[in-house]
Amino acid sequence: MPDDIPPAAPATGSTPSAGAPSGAAASTAPAAPSAPAALELRDISKAFGQVIALRSGTLRLESGSIHALIGENGAGKSTLVKIIAGLYQRDAGEFLLGGESVDFRSTAESKAAGIAVIYQEPTLFPDLSVTENIFMGRQPLKGLRRIDRAAMREQALGLFQRLGVRIHPDRPARGLSIADQQIIEIAKAISLDARVLVMDEPTAALSGVEVDRLFAVARALRDEGRALLFISHRFDEVFALCDTVTVMRDGAYIATQPIAETDTAKLVRQMVGRDVAELFPKQEAVIGDELLRVEGLTSPLFADVDLSVRSGEIVGLAGLVGAGRSEVVRAVFGVDRYDSGTVTVEGRALAPHDPTAAMRAGLALVPEDRRAQGLVLGTTVARNLTMAIRSKLTKAGILTRAAENQAARVWASRLEVKSSALDAEVGTFSGGNQQKVVLAKWLATNPKVLIVDEPTRGIDVGTKSEVHRLLSELAGQGLGILMISSELPEVLGMADRVIVMREGRVTAELSRADANPESVMSAATGAGAAA
Amino acid sequence: MSTTASAAGSTGETRAYRDYGRPLWRRVLLSREAAVIALLILVWIVGYTQVPHFAAPITLTFLLQDMAPVLLIALPMTLIIITGEIDLSVASVMGLSSALIGILTQQGWAFGAAFLVALIVGLVAGLVNGVLVTVVGLPSLAVTIGTLALYRGIAQGLLGSKAITDFPSEWTSLATGNIPGTPLPIVTVLIVVLALVFGLLLHFTPFGRGVYAIGLSADAAAFSGVRITRTKIILFALAGLVSAVAGAYYTLRFGSARGDNATGLELSVVAAVLLGGVSIFGGRGALPGVLAGALLIGAIASALRLAGITSDVINVVTGVLLVLSVVIAGLLGKLRFRRLRIVKS
């Protein structure tokens, strides 16, 4: 029923203000600069081929202030950070540092200009001492260009004292907690006299005490007059630490406001505010028997995960990146191991760690990373389409190219894969066309339960709605569908039931009626508990 | 993108998909296998017309006898390299097989029984390689350099510096005789049969598709239900088995069982495979090219030898050829990649 697609389907392509809720209008846009900001971005855009990662990135960091940057997955935060770090180059827009336009072509250039980026999991040289790590490449020297170890150690001690942390300067970096590794990175940034510090989700892997210590360090740096950018999914932390907050959505700037003038509910509205109801044409399907049941699934990456999928049902698995959703479905499908728990398909227990058994039982998994996991790049579209059914295409054990091509032709045309020849290499296809190949490859196995992990990530709007209609039709035919998606509108538009995960655990199970942006985001971020 | 595209289950008309994007002559003539085969024919023609005695039937006989172990072991080696692994212990397994046959026949065993034991030991030696690579998860380069030394060490420990030379003539004649009425040695039959078996396995079975998939993207293969561990163990076991057969052939051909038989032969095998168009990074290559590659090395060597050129020069020529083939393949790959990138951007 193609007519069901509203003309507003590419709502994601409209200007940011069009879909913004009233909250955005009330907020203060970044003011015209009186004194130059420490760092200012104006209408930065960045595209990767067809995919626009950043439409209008705008951000203004003041010295002596901690600024929060929040937004859903895919809102463009990471792209913005990578442009600040010099890892990506902007396509358009202005990038000012201390009032002067800059143009970084590498991370070394941004570092030299006084910008330090601290990532979620820093990469240190594990076998060097923490002192050597801090001064790598610019060790203090004495006569004959020898490294002045005493001076270096002295300086490291001074840095740790300023940060108020106790790390032995001579110990190797190996075995440091992630929190301490971040401190080393921060010490390095200070020793470089960085004026701008960007922290990309630094607290994701930290415990409560470590978070407190990190915050103390951050406040000390603010009081020294540095500008800090703090990216986090946790609202309680944003409110506890930051002075100002900027919200992004769909690659665009939405609003900047002082933290005192906003609250969790308002921020959530700004993050998700978008007319989602009509975007995805979910057909009503008859919900039948239970096909897939997962009970108590536990591994180091997730714990006690229960879920079930019934015939004709689309179950959305929502949560933030890193919540453990992909890890759960990988374990269910048998690609990864799990420690305990059970997976049953149509009442029969499934052997763990055996994708072939999972396929035989009727599971299919369209994985998250289509280029690395979904497709065998470097081979033909026909080989890819028949990869999962190759054993069924044999006659007396012999598999011919003719048999492959025959099957490939059927599935390529069913999903309207765009290719003139069956021996074209899939690596040359667009993202959307590649995703069709992966979907066709798995539909060819005639599965009972289709698991799709981020089925529309990085594909164009047209193909996206085709994928949604396809999933909806498949459910109508009685398949059970488990859909991981980090896009709230997709989950809310498609799913009959939404399961939300946070930090490796299921935190909510919501019926279609109860699922709304606020309830899902609360369960995904823990905002409800904090507010 | 047509937004009226119909999805699965609908009755949309079948879109026309051609089997091939390029015409037949371009696919055949521009493949790497074709280049190797053309080079082989060229060397043959030059040898036939320019080199004295190259045209004599005995040249072909010797060439095939000399290259038989390389041709045999190159078959499983091709599959192993396509998965992205390598087995450098094959010549040592040949030595081990040779030493076992020697010591057992010396102690009064029938040759057939000793041969069977050698086959089983070769299979086990291959299995050990496979398990260390897959289950333990070590790089095959490191594992098989280790077992190269280990298996050779056992072989030399068994026989010391002795050579056992007394083998029943009905067995040695199998290795030295020709198919009646032809200049082809009897071992040609074994080569042809095994080449057909491995050719079918690689190019015409689901197992073979898995071999390529593992080499191109182990992750994607795992997500498609390819049993990576099992596939690799089978391939290493096959390499061990075929190496044991080659070791027995080598022993019979020279009528001599020694612990240091066939030392260094693994490099000729790898050279033949790479020259035949198999990518050292895995995922690409075909068996006909490898057979041509092995024959090319043999043909160049025997033409140069007949022309009175010393063996060190022959080694230099073979080495240059190998380096050139890898360099050219790399350059072509880069060129192609650049073209793809331009198309995409």
PDB file of N, CA, C and O in Angstrom, chain A residues 69-121:
ATOM      1  N   LEU A  69      26.534  18.538  25.692  1.00  0.00           N
ATOM      2  CA  LEU A  69      25.976  18.325  24.359  1.00  0.00           C
ATOM      3  C   LEU A  69      25.191  17.027  24.412  1.00  0.00           C
ATOM      4  O   LEU A  69      25.751  15.964  24.700  1.00  0.00           O
ATOM      5  N   ILE A  70      23.875  17.106  24.170  1.00  0.00           N
ATOM      6  CA  ILE A  70      23.071  15.889  24.240  1.00  0.00           C
ATOM      7  C   ILE A  70      22.264  15.720  22.966  1.00  0.00           C
ATOM      8  O   ILE A  70      22.061  16.664  22.199  1.00  0.00           O
ATOM      9  N   GLY A  71      21.800  14.510  22.753  1.00  0.00           N
ATOM     10  CA  GLY A  71      21.009  14.192  21.577  1.00  0.00           C
ATOM     11  C   GLY A  71      20.908  12.689  21.445  1.00  0.00           C
ATOM     12  O   GLY A  71      21.700  11.953  22.031  1.00  0.00           O
ATOM     13  N   GLU A  72      19.920  12.240  20.678  1.00  0.00           N
ATOM     14  CA  GLU A  72      19.767  10.811  20.439  1.00  0.00           C
ATOM     15  C   GLU A  72      20.978  10.265  19.695  1.00  0.00           C
ATOM     16  O   GLU A  72      21.745  11.024  19.122  1.00  0.00           O
ATOM     17  N   ASN A  73      21.043   8.921  19.608  1.00  0.00           N
ATOM     18  CA  ASN A  73      22.047   8.319  18.744  1.00  0.00           C
ATOM     19  C   ASN A  73      21.799   8.802  17.327  1.00  0.00           C
ATOM     20  O   ASN A  73      20.669   8.838  16.874  1.00  0.00           O
ATOM     21  N   GLY A  74      22.863   9.161  16.637  1.00  0.00           N
ATOM     22  CA  GLY A  74      22.696   9.595  15.260  1.00  0.00           C
ATOM     23  C   GLY A  74      22.302  11.054  15.130  1.00  0.00           C
ATOM     24  O   GLY A  74      21.986  11.515  14.050  1.00  0.00           O
ATOM     25  N   ALA A  75      22.316  11.779  16.245  1.00  0.00           N
ATOM     26  CA  ALA A  75      21.951  13.195  16.178  1.00  0.00           C
ATOM     27  C   ALA A  75      23.082  14.026  15.596  1.00  0.00           C
ATOM     28  O   ALA A  75      22.885  15.182  15.253  1.00  0.00           O
ATOM     29  N   GLY A  76      24.278  13.465  15.534  1.00  0.00           N
ATOM     30  CA  GLY A  76      25.396  14.179  14.929  1.00  0.00           C
ATOM     31  C   GLY A  76      26.439  14.639  15.933  1.00  0.00           C
ATOM     32  O   GLY A  76      27.366  15.349  15.572  1.00  0.00           O
ATOM     33  N   LYS A  77      26.298  14.202  17.204  1.00  0.00           N
ATOM     34  CA  LYS A  77      27.237  14.646  18.238  1.00  0.00           C
ATOM     35  C   LYS A  77      28.658  14.165  17.930  1.00  0.00           C
ATOM     36  O   LYS A  77      29.603  14.937  17.974  1.00  0.00           O
ATOM     37  N   SER A  78      28.778  12.878  17.603  1.00  0.00           N
ATOM     38  CA  SER A  78      30.106  12.313  17.378  1.00  0.00           C
ATOM     39  C   SER A  78      30.773  12.955  16.174  1.00  0.00           C
ATOM     40  O   SER A  78      31.974  13.217  16.189  1.00  0.00           O
ATOM     41  N   THR A  79      29.984  13.200  15.128  1.00  0.00           N
ATOM     42  CA  THR A  79      30.543  13.846  13.939  1.00  0.00           C
ATOM     43  C   THR A  79      31.072  15.225  14.305  1.00  0.00           C
ATOM     44  O   THR A  79      32.161  15.621  13.891  1.00  0.00           O
ATOM     45  N   LEU A  80      30.295  15.938  15.121  1.00  0.00           N
ATOM     46  CA  LEU A  80      30.704  17.273  15.538  1.00  0.00           C
ATOM     47  C   LEU A  80      32.030  17.203  16.306  1.00  0.00           C
ATOM     48  O   LEU A  80      32.952  17.984  16.065  1.00  0.00           O
ATOM     49  N   VAL A  81      32.108  16.234  17.229  1.00  0.00           N
ATOM     50  CA  VAL A  81      33.331  16.082  18.017  1.00  0.00           C
ATOM     51  C   VAL A  81      34.512  15.760  17.113  1.00  0.00           C
ATOM     52  O   VAL A  81      35.611  16.305  17.266  1.00  0.00           O
ATOM     53  N   LYS A  82      34.292  14.906  16.131  1.00  0.00           N
ATOM     54  CA  LYS A  82      35.391  14.522  15.248  1.00  0.00           C
ATOM     55  C   LYS A  82      35.838  15.695  14.386  1.00  0.00           C
ATOM     56  O   LYS A  82      37.013  15.769  14.012  1.00  0.00           O
ATOM     57  N   ILE A  83      34.927  16.592  14.085  1.00  0.00           N
ATOM     58  CA  ILE A  83      35.335  17.795  13.336  1.00  0.00           C
ATOM     59  C   ILE A  83      36.158  18.704  14.246  1.00  0.00           C
ATOM     60  O   ILE A  83      37.192  19.231  13.847  1.00  0.00           O
ATOM     61  N   ILE A  84      35.721  18.824  15.506  1.00  0.00           N
ATOM     62  CA  ILE A  84      36.496  19.634  16.453  1.00  0.00           C
ATOM     63  C   ILE A  84      37.894  19.047  16.627  1.00  0.00           C
ATOM     64  O   ILE A  84      38.891  19.753  16.664  1.00  0.00           O
ATOM     65  N   ALA A  85      37.969  17.703  16.669  1.00  0.00           N
ATOM     66  CA  ALA A  85      39.249  17.031  16.900  1.00  0.00           C
ATOM     67  C   ALA A  85      40.154  17.044  15.673  1.00  0.00           C
ATOM     68  O   ALA A  85      41.312  16.657  15.762  1.00  0.00           O
ATOM     69  N   GLY A  86      39.609  17.455  14.526  1.00  0.00           N
ATOM     70  CA  GLY A  86      40.425  17.476  13.309  1.00  0.00           C
ATOM     71  C   GLY A  86      40.430  16.153  12.575  1.00  0.00           C
ATOM     72  O   GLY A  86      41.167  15.965  11.617  1.00  0.00           O
ATOM     73  N   LEU A  87      39.594  15.207  13.050  1.00  0.00           N
ATOM     74  CA  LEU A  87      39.543  13.886  12.432  1.00  0.00           C
ATOM     75  C   LEU A  87      38.756  13.931  11.123  1.00  0.00           C
ATOM     76  O   LEU A  87      39.093  13.268  10.154  1.00  0.00           O
ATOM     77  N   TYR A  88      37.689  14.730  11.112  1.00  0.00           N
ATOM     78  CA  TYR A  88      36.931  14.980   9.890  1.00  0.00           C
ATOM     79  C   TYR A  88      37.089  16.446   9.517  1.00  0.00           C
ATOM     80  O   TYR A  88      37.319  17.293  10.380  1.00  0.00           O
ATOM     81  N   GLN A  89      36.920  16.737   8.239  1.00  0.00           N
ATOM     82  CA  GLN A  89      36.913  18.125   7.793  1.00  0.00           C
ATOM     83  C   GLN A  89      35.491  18.511   7.413  1.00  0.00           C
ATOM     84  O   GLN A  89      34.798  17.745   6.734  1.00  0.00           O
ATOM     85  N   ARG A  90      35.072  19.699   7.840  1.00  0.00           N
ATOM     86  CA  ARG A  90      33.699  20.121   7.570  1.00  0.00           C
ATOM     87  C   ARG A  90      33.508  20.389   6.076  1.00  0.00           C
ATOM     88  O   ARG A  90      34.462  20.744   5.362  1.00  0.00           O
ATOM     89  N   ASP A  91      32.263  20.218   5.616  1.00  0.00           N
ATOM     90  CA  ASP A  91      31.950  20.559   4.229  1.00  0.00           C
ATOM     91  C   ASP A  91      31.648  22.046   4.116  1.00  0.00           C
ATOM     92  O   ASP A  91      31.966  22.680   3.125  1.00  0.00           O
ATOM     93  N   ALA A  92      30.973  22.584   5.137  1.00  0.00           N
ATOM     94  CA  ALA A  92      30.620  24.001   5.105  1.00  0.00           C
ATOM     95  C   ALA A  92      30.443  24.482   6.528  1.00  0.00           C
ATOM     96  O   ALA A  92      30.374  23.679   7.465  1.00  0.00           O
ATOM     97  N   GLY A  93      30.363  25.791   6.715  1.00  0.00           N
ATOM     98  CA  GLY A  93      30.160  26.358   8.033  1.00  0.00           C
ATOM     99  C   GLY A  93      31.424  27.018   8.559  1.00  0.00           C
ATOM    100  O   GLY A  93      32.464  26.970   7.918  1.00  0.00           O
ATOM    101  N   GLU A  94      31.278  27.642   9.735  1.00  0.00           N
ATOM    102  CA  GLU A  94      32.407  28.372  10.314  1.00  0.00           C
ATOM    103  C   GLU A  94      32.890  27.682  11.574  1.00  0.00           C
ATOM    104  O   GLU A  94      32.109  27.185  12.366  1.00  0.00           O
ATOM    105  N   PHE A  95      34.192  27.656  11.764  1.00  0.00           N
ATOM    106  CA  PHE A  95      34.822  27.057  12.931  1.00  0.00           C
ATOM    107  C   PHE A  95      35.785  28.094  13.488  1.00  0.00           C
ATOM    108  O   PHE A  95      36.797  28.394  12.865  1.00  0.00           O
ATOM    109  N   LEU A  96      35.412  28.692  14.630  1.00  0.00           N
ATOM    110  CA  LEU A  96      36.233  29.743  15.211  1.00  0.00           C
ATOM    111  C   LEU A  96      36.850  29.258  16.512  1.00  0.00           C
ATOM    112  O   LEU A  96      36.171  28.643  17.346  1.00  0.00           O
ATOM    113  N   LEU A  97      38.103  29.560  16.706  1.00  0.00           N
ATOM    114  CA  LEU A  97      38.784  29.226  17.949  1.00  0.00           C
ATOM    115  C   LEU A  97      39.333  30.531  18.502  1.00  0.00           C
ATOM    116  O   LEU A  97      40.183  31.162  17.862  1.00  0.00           O
ATOM    117  N   GLY A  98      38.798  30.960  19.664  1.00  0.00           N
ATOM    118  CA  GLY A  98      39.205  32.244  20.229  1.00  0.00           C
ATOM    119  C   GLY A  98      38.946  33.385  19.266  1.00  0.00           C
ATOM    120  O   GLY A  98      39.721  34.338  19.204  1.00  0.00           O
ATOM    121  N   GLY A  99      37.881  33.255  18.482  1.00  0.00           N
ATOM    122  CA  GLY A  99      37.498  34.327  17.573  1.00  0.00           C
ATOM    123  C   GLY A  99      38.150  34.252  16.207  1.00  0.00           C
ATOM    124  O   GLY A  99      37.789  34.998  15.311  1.00  0.00           O
ATOM    125  N   GLU A 100      39.094  33.324  16.039  1.00  0.00           N
ATOM    126  CA  GLU A 100      39.763  33.239  14.738  1.00  0.00           C
ATOM    127  C   GLU A 100      39.347  31.980  13.997  1.00  0.00           C
ATOM    128  O   GLU A 100      39.243  30.909  14.591  1.00  0.00           O
ATOM    129  N   SER A 101      39.139  32.111  12.714  1.00  0.00           N
ATOM    130  CA  SER A 101      38.714  30.971  11.914  1.00  0.00           C
ATOM    131  C   SER A 101      39.859  29.960  11.793  1.00  0.00           C
ATOM    132  O   SER A 101      41.004  30.332  11.545  1.00  0.00           O
ATOM    133  N   VAL A 102      39.531  28.705  12.015  1.00  0.00           N
ATOM    134  CA  VAL A 102      40.557  27.661  11.898  1.00  0.00           C
ATOM    135  C   VAL A 102      40.074  26.567  10.955  1.00  0.00           C
ATOM    136  O   VAL A 102      38.879  26.453  10.667  1.00  0.00           O
ATOM    137  N   ASP A 103      41.018  25.791  10.505  1.00  0.00           N
ATOM    138  CA  ASP A 103      40.737  24.778   9.494  1.00  0.00           C
ATOM    139  C   ASP A 103      41.665  23.602   9.749  1.00  0.00           C
ATOM    140  O   ASP A 103      42.753  23.542   9.201  1.00  0.00           O
ATOM    141  N   PHE A 104      41.256  22.683  10.614  1.00  0.00           N
ATOM    142  CA  PHE A 104      42.166  21.592  10.989  1.00  0.00           C
ATOM    143  C   PHE A 104      42.140  20.492   9.951  1.00  0.00           C
ATOM    144  O   PHE A 104      41.088  20.020   9.556  1.00  0.00           O
ATOM    145  N   ARG A 105      43.322  20.100   9.541  1.00  0.00           N
ATOM    146  CA  ARG A 105      43.366  18.992   8.596  1.00  0.00           C
ATOM    147  C   ARG A 105      43.780  17.684   9.263  1.00  0.00           C
ATOM    148  O   ARG A 105      43.744  16.634   8.651  1.00  0.00           O
ATOM    149  N   SER A 106      44.178  17.744  10.525  1.00  0.00           N
ATOM    150  CA  SER A 106      44.545  16.516  11.227  1.00  0.00           C
ATOM    151  C   SER A 106      44.357  16.728  12.722  1.00  0.00           C
ATOM    152  O   SER A 106      44.187  17.860  13.181  1.00  0.00           O
ATOM    153  N   THR A 107      44.399  15.629  13.470  1.00  0.00           N
ATOM    154  CA  THR A 107      44.259  15.728  14.922  1.00  0.00           C
ATOM    155  C   THR A 107      45.461  16.464  15.511  1.00  0.00           C
ATOM    156  O   THR A 107      45.331  17.143  16.522  1.00  0.00           O
ATOM    157  N   ALA A 108      46.617  16.334  14.865  1.00  0.00           N
ATOM    158  CA  ALA A 108      47.817  17.016  15.366  1.00  0.00           C
ATOM    159  C   ALA A 108      47.607  18.532  15.334  1.00  0.00           C
ATOM    160  O   ALA A 108      48.002  19.244  16.260  1.00  0.00           O
ATOM    161  N   GLU A 109      46.944  19.020  14.275  1.00  0.00           N
ATOM    162  CA  GLU A 109      46.730  20.464  14.164  1.00  0.00           C
ATOM    163  C   GLU A 109      45.784  20.977  15.240  1.00  0.00           C
ATOM    164  O   GLU A 109      45.990  22.047  15.802  1.00  0.00           O
ATOM    165  N   SER A 110      44.722  20.220  15.526  1.00  0.00           N
ATOM    166  CA  SER A 110      43.792  20.684  16.549  1.00  0.00           C
ATOM    167  C   SER A 110      44.452  20.612  17.925  1.00  0.00           C
ATOM    168  O   SER A 110      44.232  21.472  18.768  1.00  0.00           O
ATOM    169  N   LYS A 111      45.275  19.597  18.128  1.00  0.00           N
ATOM    170  CA  LYS A 111      45.991  19.465  19.394  1.00  0.00           C
ATOM    171  C   LYS A 111      46.922  20.659  19.590  1.00  0.00           C
ATOM    172  O   LYS A 111      46.972  21.257  20.652  1.00  0.00           O
ATOM    173  N   ALA A 112      47.637  21.017  18.519  1.00  0.00           N
ATOM    174  CA  ALA A 112      48.575  22.135  18.598  1.00  0.00           C
ATOM    175  C   ALA A 112      47.852  23.443  18.879  1.00  0.00           C
ATOM    176  O   ALA A 112      48.411  24.363  19.482  1.00  0.00           O
ATOM    177  N   ALA A 113      46.583  23.523  18.447  1.00  0.00           N
ATOM    178  CA  ALA A 113      45.821  24.750  18.652  1.00  0.00           C
ATOM    179  C   ALA A 113      45.200  24.805  20.047  1.00  0.00           C
ATOM    180  O   ALA A 113      44.520  25.777  20.380  1.00  0.00           O
ATOM    181  N   GLY A 114      45.412  23.748  20.840  1.00  0.00           N
ATOM    182  CA  GLY A 114      44.928  23.788  22.211  1.00  0.00           C
ATOM    183  C   GLY A 114      43.610  23.091  22.450  1.00  0.00           C
ATOM    184  O   GLY A 114      42.870  23.409  23.373  1.00  0.00           O
ATOM    185  N   ILE A 115      43.283  22.115  21.597  1.00  0.00           N
ATOM    186  CA  ILE A 115      42.058  21.341  21.799  1.00  0.00           C
ATOM    187  C   ILE A 115      42.449  19.920  22.198  1.00  0.00           C
ATOM    188  O   ILE A 115      43.290  19.303  21.547  1.00  0.00           O
ATOM    189  N   ALA A 116      41.849  19.412  23.251  1.00  0.00           N
ATOM    190  CA  ALA A 116      42.119  18.038  23.664  1.00  0.00           C
ATOM    191  C   ALA A 116      40.802  17.279  23.701  1.00  0.00           C
ATOM    192  O   ALA A 116      39.810  17.791  24.226  1.00  0.00           O
ATOM    193  N   VAL A 117      40.788  16.102  23.126  1.00  0.00           N
ATOM    194  CA  VAL A 117      39.584  15.280  23.139  1.00  0.00           C
ATOM    195  C   VAL A 117      39.874  14.028  23.954  1.00  0.00           C
ATOM    196  O   VAL A 117      40.848  13.318  23.690  1.00  0.00           O
ATOM    197  N   ILE A 118      39.040  13.778  24.944  1.00  0.00           N
ATOM    198  CA  ILE A 118      39.201  12.583  25.769  1.00  0.00           C
ATOM    199  C   ILE A 118      38.083  11.613  25.423  1.00  0.00           C
ATOM    200  O   ILE A 118      36.901  11.929  25.572  1.00  0.00           O
ATOM    201  N   TYR A 119      38.465  10.467  24.918  1.00  0.00           N
ATOM    202  CA  TYR A 119      37.464   9.517  24.447  1.00  0.00           C
ATOM    203  C   TYR A 119      37.037   8.584  25.559  1.00  0.00           C
ATOM    204  O   TYR A 119      37.671   8.491  26.606  1.00  0.00           O
ATOM    205  N   GLN A 120      35.941   7.874  25.267  1.00  0.00           N
ATOM    206  CA  GLN A 120      35.359   6.947  26.225  1.00  0.00           C
ATOM    207  C   GLN A 120      36.391   5.940  26.730  1.00  0.00           C
ATOM    208  O   GLN A 120      36.482   5.664  27.906  1.00  0.00           O
ATOM    209  N   GLU A 121      37.148   5.390  25.795  1.00  0.00           N
ATOM    210  CA  GLU A 121      38.185   4.434  26.197  1.00  0.00           C
ATOM    211  C   GLU A 121      39.507   4.876  25.611  1.00  0.00           C
ATOM    212  O   GLU A 121      39.808   4.613  24.463  1.00  0.00           O
TER     213      GLU A 121
END
